Coordinates of C-alpha atoms in Angstrom, one line a residue:
M1170 CA 95.4 49.5 87.8
K1171 CA 96.0 52.8 86.2
T1172 CA 98.8 55.1 87.4
I1173 CA 97.5 58.1 89.3
G1174 CA 99.1 61.5 88.8
L1175 CA 98.9 63.7 91.9
I1176 CA 99.3 67.5 91.5
G1177 CA 100.3 68.3 95.1
G1178 CA 102.1 70.7 97.4
L1179 CA 98.9 72.7 97.6
S1180 CA 99.8 72.4 100.5
W1181 CA 102.0 69.4 101.2
E1182 CA 100.1 68.8 104.5
S1183 CA 97.0 67.7 102.5
T1184 CA 99.1 66.0 99.8
A1185 CA 100.5 63.7 102.5
L1186 CA 96.9 62.8 103.4
Y1187 CA 96.1 61.9 99.8
Y1188 CA 99.2 59.7 99.6
Q1189 CA 98.2 57.9 102.8
H1190 CA 94.5 57.5 101.8
L1191 CA 95.3 56.1 98.3
N1192 CA 97.8 53.6 99.5
R1193 CA 95.7 52.4 102.5
M1194 CA 92.6 52.2 100.4
T1195 CA 94.5 50.2 97.7
R1196 CA 95.7 47.7 100.4
E1197 CA 92.1 47.4 101.8
R1198 CA 90.7 46.9 98.3
L1199 CA 93.4 44.5 96.8
G1200 CA 94.9 43.1 100.0
G1201 CA 98.4 41.8 100.7
L1202 CA 101.3 44.1 99.8
H1203 CA 99.4 46.1 97.2
S1204 CA 99.8 49.9 97.1
A1205 CA 98.8 52.6 94.6
P1206 CA 100.9 53.3 91.5
I1207 CA 101.5 57.0 91.8
V1208 CA 103.5 59.8 90.2
M1209 CA 103.5 63.2 91.9
W1210 CA 104.3 66.8 91.2
S1211 CA 104.7 68.8 94.4
F1212 CA 104.7 72.6 94.2
D1213 CA 106.5 75.0 96.5
F1214 CA 103.2 76.3 97.9
A1215 CA 104.6 79.7 98.7
E1216 CA 104.8 80.4 95.0
I1217 CA 101.2 79.3 94.3
E1218 CA 99.8 81.2 97.3
E1219 CA 101.4 84.3 96.0
L1220 CA 99.7 83.9 92.7
Q1221 CA 96.4 83.2 94.5
A1222 CA 96.7 86.3 96.7
S1223 CA 97.5 88.6 93.8
G1224 CA 94.7 87.3 91.7
D1225 CA 97.0 86.0 89.0
W1226 CA 94.8 83.0 88.1
T1227 CA 96.2 83.0 84.6
G1228 CA 99.7 82.4 86.0
A1229 CA 98.4 79.8 88.4
T1230 CA 96.6 78.0 85.6
A1231 CA 99.8 77.9 83.5
R1232 CA 101.7 76.3 86.4
M1233 CA 99.0 73.8 87.0
V1234 CA 98.8 72.9 83.3
E1235 CA 102.5 72.4 83.2
A1236 CA 102.3 70.1 86.2
G1237 CA 99.6 68.0 84.6
E1238 CA 101.6 67.6 81.4
R1239 CA 104.7 66.6 83.3
L1240 CA 102.8 63.9 85.2
V1241 CA 101.4 62.5 81.9
A1242 CA 104.9 62.4 80.5
A1243 CA 106.0 60.5 83.6
G1244 CA 103.3 57.9 83.0
A1245 CA 100.1 59.2 84.7
E1246 CA 96.9 57.8 83.2
L1247 CA 94.6 59.9 85.3
L1248 CA 95.0 63.1 87.3
V1249 CA 94.1 64.2 90.8
I1250 CA 94.5 67.9 91.9
C1251 CA 95.1 67.6 95.7
S1252 CA 93.3 70.8 96.4
N1253 CA 89.7 72.1 96.3
T1254 CA 90.7 75.7 95.4
M1255 CA 92.9 74.7 92.5
H1256 CA 90.0 72.9 90.8
R1257 CA 89.3 76.4 89.5
M1258 CA 91.5 75.4 86.5
A1259 CA 90.6 71.7 86.4
G1260 CA 89.1 72.0 82.9
A1261 CA 92.3 73.6 81.5
V1262 CA 94.5 71.0 83.2
E1263 CA 92.4 68.0 81.9
E1264 CA 92.3 69.4 78.3
A1265 CA 96.0 70.1 78.1
A1266 CA 97.0 66.7 79.7
G1267 CA 94.7 64.6 77.5
V1268 CA 93.9 62.1 80.3
P1269 CA 90.8 62.0 82.7
L1270 CA 90.8 64.2 85.7
V1271 CA 88.9 63.1 88.8
H1272 CA 86.9 66.2 89.9
I1273 CA 86.7 66.7 93.7
A1274 CA 83.4 68.6 93.5
D1275 CA 81.7 65.8 91.6
A1276 CA 82.9 63.1 94.0
T1277 CA 81.9 65.1 97.0
A1278 CA 78.5 66.1 95.6
D1279 CA 77.8 62.4 94.9
A1280 CA 78.7 61.5 98.5
V1281 CA 76.4 64.3 99.9
R1282 CA 73.4 63.2 97.8
A1283 CA 74.0 59.5 98.6
E1284 CA 73.3 60.4 102.3
G1285 CA 70.1 62.3 101.4
C1286 CA 71.5 65.7 102.1
M1287 CA 70.8 68.7 99.8
S1288 CA 71.9 71.8 101.7
P1289 CA 75.5 71.4 102.9
L1290 CA 77.6 74.1 104.5
L1291 CA 80.9 74.6 102.6
L1292 CA 84.0 75.3 104.7
A1293 CA 86.9 76.2 102.4
T1294 CA 89.2 78.9 101.3
K1295 CA 87.6 82.2 100.4
F1296 CA 88.4 81.5 96.7
T1297 CA 86.3 78.3 96.9
M1298 CA 83.5 79.6 99.0
E1299 CA 83.1 82.8 97.0
G1300 CA 83.8 81.5 93.5
M1301 CA 81.3 79.6 91.4
F1302 CA 83.7 77.0 89.9
Y1303 CA 82.8 74.7 92.9
R1304 CA 79.5 75.8 94.3
G1305 CA 78.1 76.5 90.8
R1306 CA 79.1 73.1 89.6
M1307 CA 77.5 71.4 92.6
R1308 CA 74.3 73.5 92.0
E1309 CA 74.0 73.1 88.3
Q1310 CA 75.2 69.5 87.9
H1311 CA 74.1 68.0 91.2
M1312 CA 71.2 70.2 92.3
L1313 CA 72.7 71.0 95.7
D1314 CA 71.9 74.2 97.7
V1315 CA 75.4 74.9 98.9
R1316 CA 75.6 77.3 101.9
V1317 CA 78.6 79.4 102.9
P1318 CA 79.3 81.3 106.1
G1319 CA 78.7 85.1 106.4
D1320 CA 81.4 87.6 105.5
E1321 CA 83.3 87.7 108.9
D1322 CA 83.1 83.9 109.4
R1323 CA 84.3 83.3 105.8
M1324 CA 87.4 85.4 106.5
A1325 CA 88.0 83.5 109.8
V1326 CA 87.7 80.1 108.0
H1327 CA 90.2 81.3 105.3
R1328 CA 92.7 82.8 107.7
I1329 CA 92.8 79.6 109.8
I1330 CA 93.5 77.5 106.7
Y1331 CA 96.4 79.6 105.5
D1332 CA 97.9 80.9 108.7
E1333 CA 97.6 77.6 110.7
L1334 CA 96.5 74.4 108.9
C1335 CA 98.7 74.8 105.8
Q1336 CA 101.6 75.3 108.2
G1337 CA 100.8 72.2 110.2
M1338 CA 99.3 74.0 113.2
V1339 CA 96.1 72.7 114.9
N1340 CA 94.8 75.3 117.4
P1341 CA 92.0 74.3 119.8
A1342 CA 90.6 77.9 119.7
S1343 CA 90.3 77.7 115.9
K1344 CA 88.5 74.4 116.2
T1345 CA 86.0 76.1 118.5
R1346 CA 85.6 78.9 116.0
Y1347 CA 84.8 76.5 113.2
L1348 CA 82.3 74.6 115.3
D1349 CA 80.5 77.8 116.2
I1350 CA 80.3 78.6 112.5
V1351 CA 78.9 75.1 111.8
D1352 CA 76.3 75.5 114.6
T1353 CA 75.1 78.8 113.2
A1354 CA 74.8 77.3 109.7
I1355 CA 72.8 74.3 110.9
E1356 CA 70.5 76.6 112.9
G1357 CA 70.0 78.4 109.6
G1358 CA 69.0 75.3 107.7
A1359 CA 72.2 73.6 106.5
D1360 CA 71.8 69.8 106.8
S1361 CA 75.4 68.8 106.5
V1362 CA 79.0 70.0 106.3
I1363 CA 81.5 69.8 103.5
L1364 CA 85.1 70.0 104.6
G1365 CA 85.9 71.7 101.3
C1366 CA 89.5 72.5 101.8
T1367 CA 91.8 69.5 102.0
E1368 CA 93.4 70.7 105.2
V1369 CA 90.2 71.3 107.2
T1370 CA 90.0 67.6 108.0
M1371 CA 93.0 68.2 110.3
L1372 CA 90.8 70.4 112.5
I1373 CA 87.3 69.0 112.6
G1374 CA 85.5 65.8 111.7
Q1375 CA 82.4 63.7 112.1
D1376 CA 82.9 63.2 115.8
D1377 CA 82.6 67.0 116.4
V1378 CA 79.4 67.6 114.5
G1379 CA 75.8 66.3 114.9
A1380 CA 75.0 66.6 111.2
P1381 CA 76.7 64.5 108.4
V1382 CA 80.2 65.7 107.7
F1383 CA 81.9 65.0 104.3
D1384 CA 85.7 65.0 104.1
S1385 CA 86.4 66.0 100.6
T1386 CA 90.0 64.7 100.8
S1387 CA 89.1 61.1 101.6
I1388 CA 86.1 61.1 99.3
H1389 CA 88.3 62.4 96.4
A1390 CA 90.9 59.8 97.1
R1391 CA 88.3 57.0 97.0
A1392 CA 86.9 58.3 93.8
A1393 CA 90.4 58.4 92.3
L1394 CA 91.1 54.8 93.3
A1395 CA 87.8 53.7 91.8
A1396 CA 88.8 55.4 88.5
A1397 CA 92.2 53.8 88.6
L1398 CA 90.6 50.4 89.0
D1399 CA 88.0 51.2 86.2
E1400 CA 85.2 50.7 88.7
G1401 CA 83.0 53.5 87.2

């Protein structure tokens, strides 16, 4: 089994979920006392968030590339960015590191299509919802018609992620707000929901929604494990 390099701390709340998913899935897959061979780089997220908020994506890319290179030097044979938003620089990280990177948008799109869905609602940070590095990839490479909430709802989704979920807070009122946004999107033609920020799974899940819900965190972890086991 290949050693998985996790670029985490983006935030650490979701990185903990990745670590749990990968090890539980490895035990389920291989049995016994098996767990996943992992090396991890965990950022101080306050530093990364400052770069995001200021629009310094060049600086953020440099930090991410350095993390990828450090992980490869420590023995990583494939890379996983534990964040949807920071896949903005996935190509640069993979090129500099020289090992495969498991892309979260590809893994999630494959899961959406496997369920026969084509018009998912994307709930994520504003950077992911408004940028084309994620939605554009899903549209161009996977033929998905990815929907996003309206302006006011996008800001609410983003604010709850950074002000609450990334700080470990799960607020019932915020859950209600998210579900109202989901209901509006489904009424408008969305056929499913992508939890496209790795923290959103802390707030809502399949049990809360009548349409299919795709947890990008667990989907990404499963795809990484398949890659580590050379399962294609």
